[in-house]
mmCIF file with all atom_site columns, C-alpha atoms in Angstrom:
data_model
loop_
_atom_site.group_PDB
_atom_site.id
_atom_site.type_symbol
_atom_site.label_atom_id
_atom_site.label_alt_id
_atom_site.label_comp_id
_atom_site.label_asym_id
_atom_site.label_entity_id
_atom_site.label_seq_id
_atom_site.pdbx_PDB_ins_code
_atom_site.Cartn_x
_atom_site.Cartn_y
_atom_site.Cartn_z
_atom_site.occupancy
_atom_site.B_iso_or_equiv
_atom_site.pdbx_formal_charge
_atom_site.auth_seq_id
_atom_site.auth_comp_id
_atom_site.auth_asym_id
_atom_site.auth_atom_id
_atom_site.pdbx_PDB_model_num
ATOM 1   C CA . MET A 1 1   ? 194.273 19.652 149.593 1.00 47.00 ? 291 MET A CA 1
ATOM 2   C CA . ALA A 1 2   ? 193.246 21.276 152.936 1.00 58.00 ? 292 ALA A CA 1
ATOM 3   C CA . ASP A 1 3   ? 190.941 24.373 152.793 1.00 81.00 ? 293 ASP A CA 1
ATOM 4   C CA . GLU A 1 4   ? 192.805 27.273 154.534 1.00 89.00 ? 294 GLU A CA 1
ATOM 5   C CA . ASN A 1 5   ? 189.516 28.314 156.208 1.00 92.00 ? 295 ASN A CA 1
ATOM 6   C CA . PHE A 1 6   ? 189.184 24.883 157.428 1.00 97.00 ? 296 PHE A CA 1
ATOM 7   C CA . PRO A 1 7   ? 192.477 23.448 158.670 1.00 98.00 ? 297 PRO A CA 1
ATOM 8   C CA . ARG A 1 8   ? 192.681 19.963 160.160 1.00 98.00 ? 298 ARG A CA 1
ATOM 9   C CA . VAL A 1 9   ? 194.580 18.810 163.202 1.00 98.00 ? 299 VAL A CA 1
ATOM 10  C CA . LEU A 1 10  ? 195.355 15.219 164.079 1.00 98.00 ? 300 LEU A CA 1
ATOM 11  C CA . LEU A 1 11  ? 195.455 14.403 167.783 1.00 98.00 ? 301 LEU A CA 1
ATOM 12  C CA . GLU A 1 12  ? 197.449 11.126 168.110 1.00 98.00 ? 302 GLU A CA 1
ATOM 13  C CA . THR A 1 13  ? 196.262 9.945  171.669 1.00 98.00 ? 303 THR A CA 1
ATOM 14  C CA . SER A 1 14  ? 196.850 6.837  173.747 1.00 98.00 ? 304 SER A CA 1
ATOM 15  C CA . LYS A 1 15  ? 193.652 5.504  172.622 1.00 98.00 ? 305 LYS A CA 1
ATOM 16  C CA . GLY A 1 16  ? 194.027 6.142  168.834 1.00 98.00 ? 306 GLY A CA 1
ATOM 17  C CA . ASN A 1 17  ? 193.745 9.053  166.400 1.00 98.00 ? 307 ASN A CA 1
ATOM 18  C CA . ILE A 1 18  ? 191.142 11.979 166.395 1.00 98.00 ? 308 ILE A CA 1
ATOM 19  C CA . THR A 1 19  ? 191.219 14.358 163.273 1.00 98.00 ? 309 THR A CA 1
ATOM 20  C CA . LEU A 1 20  ? 189.621 17.827 163.956 1.00 98.00 ? 310 LEU A CA 1
ATOM 21  C CA . GLU A 1 21  ? 188.488 20.134 161.279 1.00 98.00 ? 311 GLU A CA 1
ATOM 22  C CA . LEU A 1 22  ? 188.577 23.676 162.676 1.00 98.00 ? 312 LEU A CA 1
ATOM 23  C CA . ASN A 1 23  ? 186.399 26.488 161.293 1.00 98.00 ? 313 ASN A CA 1
ATOM 24  C CA . LYS A 1 24  ? 188.716 29.802 160.806 1.00 98.00 ? 314 LYS A CA 1
ATOM 25  C CA . GLU A 1 25  ? 185.646 31.536 159.251 1.00 97.00 ? 315 GLU A CA 1
ATOM 26  C CA . LYS A 1 26  ? 183.396 31.417 162.235 1.00 98.00 ? 316 LYS A CA 1
ATOM 27  C CA . ALA A 1 27  ? 186.120 31.337 165.014 1.00 98.00 ? 317 ALA A CA 1
ATOM 28  C CA . PRO A 1 28  ? 189.224 33.088 163.501 1.00 98.00 ? 318 PRO A CA 1
ATOM 29  C CA . ILE A 1 29  ? 190.806 34.291 167.097 1.00 98.00 ? 319 ILE A CA 1
ATOM 30  C CA . THR A 1 30  ? 189.985 30.647 168.505 1.00 98.00 ? 320 THR A CA 1
ATOM 31  C CA . VAL A 1 31  ? 191.469 28.750 165.522 1.00 98.00 ? 321 VAL A CA 1
ATOM 32  C CA . LYS A 1 32  ? 194.681 31.029 165.414 1.00 98.00 ? 322 LYS A CA 1
ATOM 33  C CA . ASN A 1 33  ? 195.139 30.451 169.116 1.00 98.00 ? 323 ASN A CA 1
ATOM 34  C CA . PHE A 1 34  ? 194.610 26.672 169.003 1.00 98.00 ? 324 PHE A CA 1
ATOM 35  C CA . LEU A 1 35  ? 196.893 26.224 166.011 1.00 98.00 ? 325 LEU A CA 1
ATOM 36  C CA . GLY A 1 36  ? 199.479 28.283 167.750 1.00 98.00 ? 326 GLY A CA 1
ATOM 37  C CA . TYR A 1 37  ? 199.443 25.854 170.635 1.00 98.00 ? 327 TYR A CA 1
ATOM 38  C CA . VAL A 1 38  ? 199.670 22.977 168.139 1.00 98.00 ? 328 VAL A CA 1
ATOM 39  C CA . LYS A 1 39  ? 202.602 24.608 166.213 1.00 98.00 ? 329 LYS A CA 1
ATOM 40  C CA . ASP A 1 40  ? 204.373 25.019 169.576 1.00 98.00 ? 330 ASP A CA 1
ATOM 41  C CA . GLY A 1 41  ? 203.847 21.267 170.287 1.00 98.00 ? 331 GLY A CA 1
ATOM 42  C CA . TYR A 1 42  ? 202.089 22.445 173.535 1.00 98.00 ? 332 TYR A CA 1
ATOM 43  C CA . TYR A 1 43  ? 199.483 19.513 173.672 1.00 98.00 ? 333 TYR A CA 1
ATOM 44  C CA . ASP A 1 44  ? 202.039 16.965 173.313 1.00 98.00 ? 334 ASP A CA 1
ATOM 45  C CA . GLY A 1 45  ? 202.242 14.667 176.397 1.00 98.00 ? 335 GLY A CA 1
ATOM 46  C CA . LEU A 1 46  ? 199.080 16.355 177.994 1.00 98.00 ? 336 LEU A CA 1
ATOM 47  C CA . VAL A 1 47  ? 196.161 14.326 179.051 1.00 98.00 ? 337 VAL A CA 1
ATOM 48  C CA . PHE A 1 48  ? 192.375 14.323 178.764 1.00 98.00 ? 338 PHE A CA 1
ATOM 49  C CA . HIS A 1 49  ? 191.868 15.123 182.445 1.00 98.00 ? 339 HIS A CA 1
ATOM 50  C CA . ARG A 1 50  ? 188.082 15.302 182.552 1.00 98.00 ? 340 ARG A CA 1
ATOM 51  C CA . VAL A 1 51  ? 185.810 12.801 180.857 1.00 98.00 ? 341 VAL A CA 1
ATOM 52  C CA . ILE A 1 52  ? 181.939 12.752 181.483 1.00 98.00 ? 342 ILE A CA 1
ATOM 53  C CA . LYS A 1 53  ? 180.457 10.049 179.557 1.00 96.00 ? 343 LYS A CA 1
ATOM 54  C CA . ASP A 1 54  ? 177.261 11.895 178.483 1.00 97.00 ? 344 ASP A CA 1
ATOM 55  C CA . PHE A 1 55  ? 178.695 15.337 178.300 1.00 98.00 ? 345 PHE A CA 1
ATOM 56  C CA . MET A 1 56  ? 182.195 15.892 176.995 1.00 98.00 ? 346 MET A CA 1
ATOM 57  C CA . ILE A 1 57  ? 185.821 14.998 177.083 1.00 98.00 ? 347 ILE A CA 1
ATOM 58  C CA . GLN A 1 58  ? 188.270 17.767 178.109 1.00 98.00 ? 348 GLN A CA 1
ATOM 59  C CA . GLY A 1 59  ? 192.028 18.109 177.666 1.00 98.00 ? 349 GLY A CA 1
ATOM 60  C CA . GLY A 1 60  ? 194.806 20.569 176.788 1.00 98.00 ? 350 GLY A CA 1
ATOM 61  C CA . GLY A 1 61  ? 195.929 21.881 180.067 1.00 97.00 ? 351 GLY A CA 1
ATOM 62  C CA . LEU A 1 62  ? 197.241 19.266 182.475 1.00 97.00 ? 352 LEU A CA 1
ATOM 63  C CA . ASP A 1 63  ? 200.018 16.847 182.447 1.00 96.00 ? 353 ASP A CA 1
ATOM 64  C CA . ALA A 1 64  ? 199.758 13.057 183.685 1.00 94.00 ? 354 ALA A CA 1
ATOM 65  C CA . ASN A 1 65  ? 200.232 14.168 187.217 1.00 94.00 ? 355 ASN A CA 1
ATOM 66  C CA . LEU A 1 66  ? 197.452 16.838 186.840 1.00 96.00 ? 356 LEU A CA 1
ATOM 67  C CA . GLN A 1 67  ? 199.881 19.704 186.952 1.00 96.00 ? 357 GLN A CA 1
ATOM 68  C CA . PRO A 1 68  ? 198.794 22.711 184.861 1.00 96.00 ? 358 PRO A CA 1
ATOM 69  C CA . LYS A 1 69  ? 201.033 23.616 181.953 1.00 97.00 ? 359 LYS A CA 1
ATOM 70  C CA . LYS A 1 70  ? 201.849 27.379 181.527 1.00 97.00 ? 360 LYS A CA 1
ATOM 71  C CA . THR A 1 71  ? 199.560 29.073 178.960 1.00 97.00 ? 361 THR A CA 1
ATOM 72  C CA . LYS A 1 72  ? 199.541 32.034 176.877 1.00 96.00 ? 362 LYS A CA 1
ATOM 73  C CA . PHE A 1 73  ? 197.020 34.999 177.369 1.00 97.00 ? 363 PHE A CA 1
ATOM 74  C CA . ALA A 1 74  ? 193.421 34.400 177.363 1.00 98.00 ? 364 ALA A CA 1
ATOM 75  C CA . ILE A 1 75  ? 191.394 35.040 174.286 1.00 98.00 ? 365 ILE A CA 1
ATOM 76  C CA . LYS A 1 76  ? 188.067 36.640 173.425 1.00 98.00 ? 366 LYS A CA 1
ATOM 77  C CA . ASN A 1 77  ? 185.209 34.414 173.596 1.00 98.00 ? 367 ASN A CA 1
ATOM 78  C CA . GLU A 1 78  ? 183.659 33.805 169.815 1.00 98.00 ? 368 GLU A CA 1
ATOM 79  C CA . ALA A 1 79  ? 180.656 31.841 171.224 1.00 97.00 ? 369 ALA A CA 1
ATOM 80  C CA . GLN A 1 80  ? 178.302 34.358 169.232 1.00 97.00 ? 370 GLN A CA 1
ATOM 81  C CA . ASN A 1 81  ? 179.480 32.689 165.998 1.00 98.00 ? 371 ASN A CA 1
ATOM 82  C CA . GLY A 1 82  ? 176.370 30.502 165.425 1.00 97.00 ? 372 GLY A CA 1
ATOM 83  C CA . LEU A 1 83  ? 178.237 27.219 165.953 1.00 98.00 ? 373 LEU A CA 1
ATOM 84  C CA . LYS A 1 84  ? 176.567 24.835 168.168 1.00 98.00 ? 374 LYS A CA 1
ATOM 85  C CA . ASN A 1 85  ? 177.804 22.605 171.058 1.00 98.00 ? 375 ASN A CA 1
ATOM 86  C CA . VAL A 1 86  ? 176.656 19.435 169.158 1.00 98.00 ? 376 VAL A CA 1
ATOM 87  C CA . ARG A 1 87  ? 177.809 15.827 169.486 1.00 98.00 ? 377 ARG A CA 1
ATOM 88  C CA . GLY A 1 88  ? 181.381 15.910 167.946 1.00 98.00 ? 378 GLY A CA 1
ATOM 89  C CA . SER A 1 89  ? 181.948 19.687 168.041 1.00 98.00 ? 379 SER A CA 1
ATOM 90  C CA . VAL A 1 90  ? 185.090 20.941 169.569 1.00 98.00 ? 380 VAL A CA 1
ATOM 91  C CA . ALA A 1 91  ? 184.832 23.980 171.911 1.00 98.00 ? 381 ALA A CA 1
ATOM 92  C CA . MET A 1 92  ? 187.081 25.869 174.303 1.00 98.00 ? 382 MET A CA 1
ATOM 93  C CA . ALA A 1 93  ? 186.999 25.426 177.920 1.00 98.00 ? 383 ALA A CA 1
ATOM 94  C CA . ARG A 1 94  ? 186.911 28.563 180.207 1.00 97.00 ? 384 ARG A CA 1
ATOM 95  C CA . THR A 1 95  ? 186.320 29.638 183.692 1.00 95.00 ? 385 THR A CA 1
ATOM 96  C CA . ALA A 1 96  ? 183.331 31.641 184.682 1.00 93.00 ? 386 ALA A CA 1
ATOM 97  C CA . LEU A 1 97  ? 184.903 34.618 183.067 1.00 95.00 ? 387 LEU A CA 1
ATOM 98  C CA . VAL A 1 98  ? 183.536 34.974 179.572 1.00 96.00 ? 388 VAL A CA 1
ATOM 99  C CA . ASP A 1 99  ? 186.845 35.888 177.816 1.00 97.00 ? 389 ASP A CA 1
ATOM 100 C CA . SER A 1 100 ? 189.153 33.388 179.856 1.00 97.00 ? 390 SER A CA 1
ATOM 101 C CA . ALA A 1 101 ? 189.728 30.520 177.333 1.00 98.00 ? 391 ALA A CA 1
ATOM 102 C CA . THR A 1 102 ? 193.549 29.457 176.889 1.00 98.00 ? 392 THR A CA 1
ATOM 103 C CA . SER A 1 103 ? 194.628 26.049 175.849 1.00 98.00 ? 393 SER A CA 1
ATOM 104 C CA . GLN A 1 104 ? 191.977 23.868 177.182 1.00 98.00 ? 394 GLN A CA 1
ATOM 105 C CA . PHE A 1 105 ? 189.396 22.388 174.903 1.00 98.00 ? 395 PHE A CA 1
ATOM 106 C CA . PHE A 1 106 ? 186.584 19.889 174.890 1.00 98.00 ? 396 PHE A CA 1
ATOM 107 C CA . ILE A 1 107 ? 184.897 17.500 172.492 1.00 98.00 ? 397 ILE A CA 1
ATOM 108 C CA . ASN A 1 108 ? 181.099 17.257 173.030 1.00 98.00 ? 398 ASN A CA 1
ATOM 109 C CA . THR A 1 109 ? 180.107 13.612 173.296 1.00 98.00 ? 399 THR A CA 1
ATOM 110 C CA . VAL A 1 110 ? 176.380 14.420 173.040 1.00 98.00 ? 400 VAL A CA 1
ATOM 111 C CA . ASP A 1 111 ? 174.228 17.637 172.080 1.00 98.00 ? 401 ASP A CA 1
ATOM 112 C CA . ASN A 1 112 ? 174.811 20.224 174.777 1.00 98.00 ? 402 ASN A CA 1
ATOM 113 C CA . PRO A 1 113 ? 172.623 23.095 173.802 1.00 98.00 ? 403 PRO A CA 1
ATOM 114 C CA . PHE A 1 114 ? 172.784 24.544 177.301 1.00 97.00 ? 404 PHE A CA 1
ATOM 115 C CA . LEU A 1 115 ? 176.499 25.431 176.443 1.00 97.00 ? 405 LEU A CA 1
ATOM 116 C CA . ASP A 1 116 ? 175.453 27.628 173.419 1.00 98.00 ? 406 ASP A CA 1
ATOM 117 C CA . ASN A 1 117 ? 175.536 31.343 173.315 1.00 96.00 ? 407 ASN A CA 1
ATOM 118 C CA . LYS A 1 118 ? 171.969 32.914 174.342 1.00 95.00 ? 408 LYS A CA 1
ATOM 119 C CA . GLY A 1 119 ? 172.915 36.535 174.688 1.00 92.00 ? 409 GLY A CA 1
ATOM 120 C CA . LYS A 1 120 ? 175.646 38.984 176.091 1.00 90.00 ? 410 LYS A CA 1
ATOM 121 C CA . ARG A 1 121 ? 175.043 38.558 179.793 1.00 89.00 ? 411 ARG A CA 1
ATOM 122 C CA . GLN A 1 122 ? 177.925 36.514 181.403 1.00 87.00 ? 412 GLN A CA 1
ATOM 123 C CA . ASP A 1 123 ? 175.592 33.715 182.472 1.00 87.00 ? 413 ASP A CA 1
ATOM 124 C CA . ASP A 1 124 ? 174.228 33.530 178.838 1.00 92.00 ? 414 ASP A CA 1
ATOM 125 C CA . PHE A 1 125 ? 177.414 33.719 176.797 1.00 95.00 ? 415 PHE A CA 1
ATOM 126 C CA . GLY A 1 126 ? 178.218 30.098 176.218 1.00 96.00 ? 416 GLY A CA 1
ATOM 127 C CA . TYR A 1 127 ? 181.197 28.182 175.010 1.00 98.00 ? 417 TYR A CA 1
ATOM 128 C CA . CYS A 1 128 ? 182.998 28.967 171.608 1.00 98.00 ? 418 CYS A CA 1
ATOM 129 C CA . VAL A 1 129 ? 182.571 26.100 169.177 1.00 98.00 ? 419 VAL A CA 1
ATOM 130 C CA . PHE A 1 130 ? 185.558 26.170 166.804 1.00 98.00 ? 420 PHE A CA 1
ATOM 131 C CA . GLY A 1 131 ? 185.673 22.889 164.920 1.00 98.00 ? 421 GLY A CA 1
ATOM 132 C CA . LYS A 1 132 ? 184.362 19.339 164.822 1.00 98.00 ? 422 LYS A CA 1
ATOM 133 C CA . VAL A 1 133 ? 185.753 15.903 164.798 1.00 98.00 ? 423 VAL A CA 1
ATOM 134 C CA . VAL A 1 134 ? 185.785 14.480 161.260 1.00 98.00 ? 424 VAL A CA 1
ATOM 135 C CA . GLU A 1 135 ? 187.681 11.219 161.838 1.00 98.00 ? 425 GLU A CA 1
ATOM 136 C CA . GLY A 1 136 ? 188.085 9.271  164.937 1.00 98.00 ? 426 GLY A CA 1
ATOM 137 C CA . PHE A 1 137 ? 184.912 9.460  166.574 1.00 97.00 ? 427 PHE A CA 1
ATOM 138 C CA . GLU A 1 138 ? 185.153 5.830  167.672 1.00 98.00 ? 428 GLU A CA 1
ATOM 139 C CA . VAL A 1 139 ? 188.164 6.951  169.664 1.00 98.00 ? 429 VAL A CA 1
ATOM 140 C CA . VAL A 1 140 ? 186.096 9.724  171.382 1.00 98.00 ? 430 VAL A CA 1
ATOM 141 C CA . ASP A 1 141 ? 183.506 7.239  172.124 1.00 98.00 ? 431 ASP A CA 1
ATOM 142 C CA . GLU A 1 142 ? 186.111 4.915  173.568 1.00 98.00 ? 432 GLU A CA 1
ATOM 143 C CA . ILE A 1 143 ? 187.437 7.649  175.779 1.00 98.00 ? 433 ILE A CA 1
ATOM 144 C CA . ARG A 1 144 ? 183.972 8.653  177.036 1.00 97.00 ? 434 ARG A CA 1
ATOM 145 C CA . GLN A 1 145 ? 183.501 5.143  178.455 1.00 97.00 ? 435 GLN A CA 1
ATOM 146 C CA . VAL A 1 146 ? 186.771 4.912  180.613 1.00 97.00 ? 436 VAL A CA 1
ATOM 147 C CA . LYS A 1 147 ? 186.306 4.711  184.325 1.00 97.00 ? 437 LYS A CA 1
ATOM 148 C CA . THR A 1 148 ? 186.872 7.945  186.252 1.00 97.00 ? 438 THR A CA 1
ATOM 149 C CA . GLY A 1 149 ? 187.250 9.256  189.832 1.00 97.00 ? 439 GLY A CA 1
ATOM 150 C CA . SER A 1 150 ? 188.891 11.968 191.901 1.00 95.00 ? 440 SER A CA 1
ATOM 151 C CA . LEU A 1 151 ? 192.455 12.576 191.883 1.00 91.00 ? 441 LEU A CA 1
ATOM 152 C CA . HIS A 1 152 ? 194.579 15.598 193.161 1.00 86.00 ? 442 HIS A CA 1
ATOM 153 C CA . GLY A 1 153 ? 191.437 17.760 193.746 1.00 90.00 ? 443 GLY A CA 1
ATOM 154 C CA . HIS A 1 154 ? 190.050 16.990 190.184 1.00 93.00 ? 444 HIS A CA 1
ATOM 155 C CA . SER A 1 155 ? 186.829 15.048 189.570 1.00 96.00 ? 445 SER A CA 1
ATOM 156 C CA . ASP A 1 156 ? 186.010 12.904 186.457 1.00 98.00 ? 446 ASP A CA 1
ATOM 157 C CA . VAL A 1 157 ? 189.572 12.097 185.918 1.00 97.00 ? 447 VAL A CA 1
ATOM 158 C CA . PRO A 1 158 ? 190.252 8.924  183.773 1.00 97.00 ? 448 PRO A CA 1
ATOM 159 C CA . LEU A 1 159 ? 191.765 6.219  186.208 1.00 95.00 ? 449 LEU A CA 1
ATOM 160 C CA . GLU A 1 160 ? 194.265 5.286  183.504 1.00 94.00 ? 450 GLU A CA 1
ATOM 161 C CA . PRO A 1 161 ? 195.798 8.560  181.914 1.00 96.00 ? 451 PRO A CA 1
ATOM 162 C CA . ILE A 1 162 ? 194.628 9.220  178.184 1.00 98.00 ? 452 ILE A CA 1
ATOM 163 C CA . THR A 1 163 ? 197.602 11.094 176.680 1.00 98.00 ? 453 THR A CA 1
ATOM 164 C CA . ILE A 1 164 ? 197.508 13.358 173.792 1.00 98.00 ? 454 ILE A CA 1
ATOM 165 C CA . VAL A 1 165 ? 201.000 11.983 172.328 1.00 98.00 ? 455 VAL A CA 1
ATOM 166 C CA . SER A 1 166 ? 201.007 14.594 169.682 1.00 98.00 ? 456 SER A CA 1
ATOM 167 C CA . ALA A 1 167 ? 198.910 17.205 167.895 1.00 98.00 ? 457 ALA A CA 1
ATOM 168 C CA . LYS A 1 168 ? 199.782 18.106 164.311 1.00 98.00 ? 458 LYS A CA 1
ATOM 169 C CA . ILE A 1 169 ? 198.331 20.228 161.650 1.00 98.00 ? 459 ILE A CA 1
ATOM 170 C CA . LEU A 1 170 ? 197.621 18.198 158.540 1.00 97.00 ? 460 LEU A CA 1
ATOM 171 C CA . GLU A 1 171 ? 198.636 19.705 155.223 1.00 87.00 ? 461 GLU A CA 1
#
């Protein structure tokens, strides 16, 4: 049985399945936000639009034509929760504004300590980790190896779209 503080989400992708375990204790706002998008079917059909082999894979906001999907309101950045941007951790993507995360997330493919919170200043705030990959890391590693290029003003785009077929909460 799933622990309510550590819900799991299955990302069925065109490369295989990835299971995420979310940390509601350390990132309650972020987990509630992410699960809301999952329940709405928001991620279904979106792509991993940014892949940098020795950094991360990012998705959750653009379709296969790299068109953005309408999001809900931005949320508070919980990067001060003590969770680290290590290999396999899942974090929220954002703009330069600290509290600007909406739907986009990334999976760290290597340890990225420079993304961790180092203080309250905007440049030090970091990126909120809210979960980790618990199954399907071979799929993450397969995605990180794909050929990328520039497309529609975006860089590091997989040349062959990698689709999130569906995202489901596991009971």
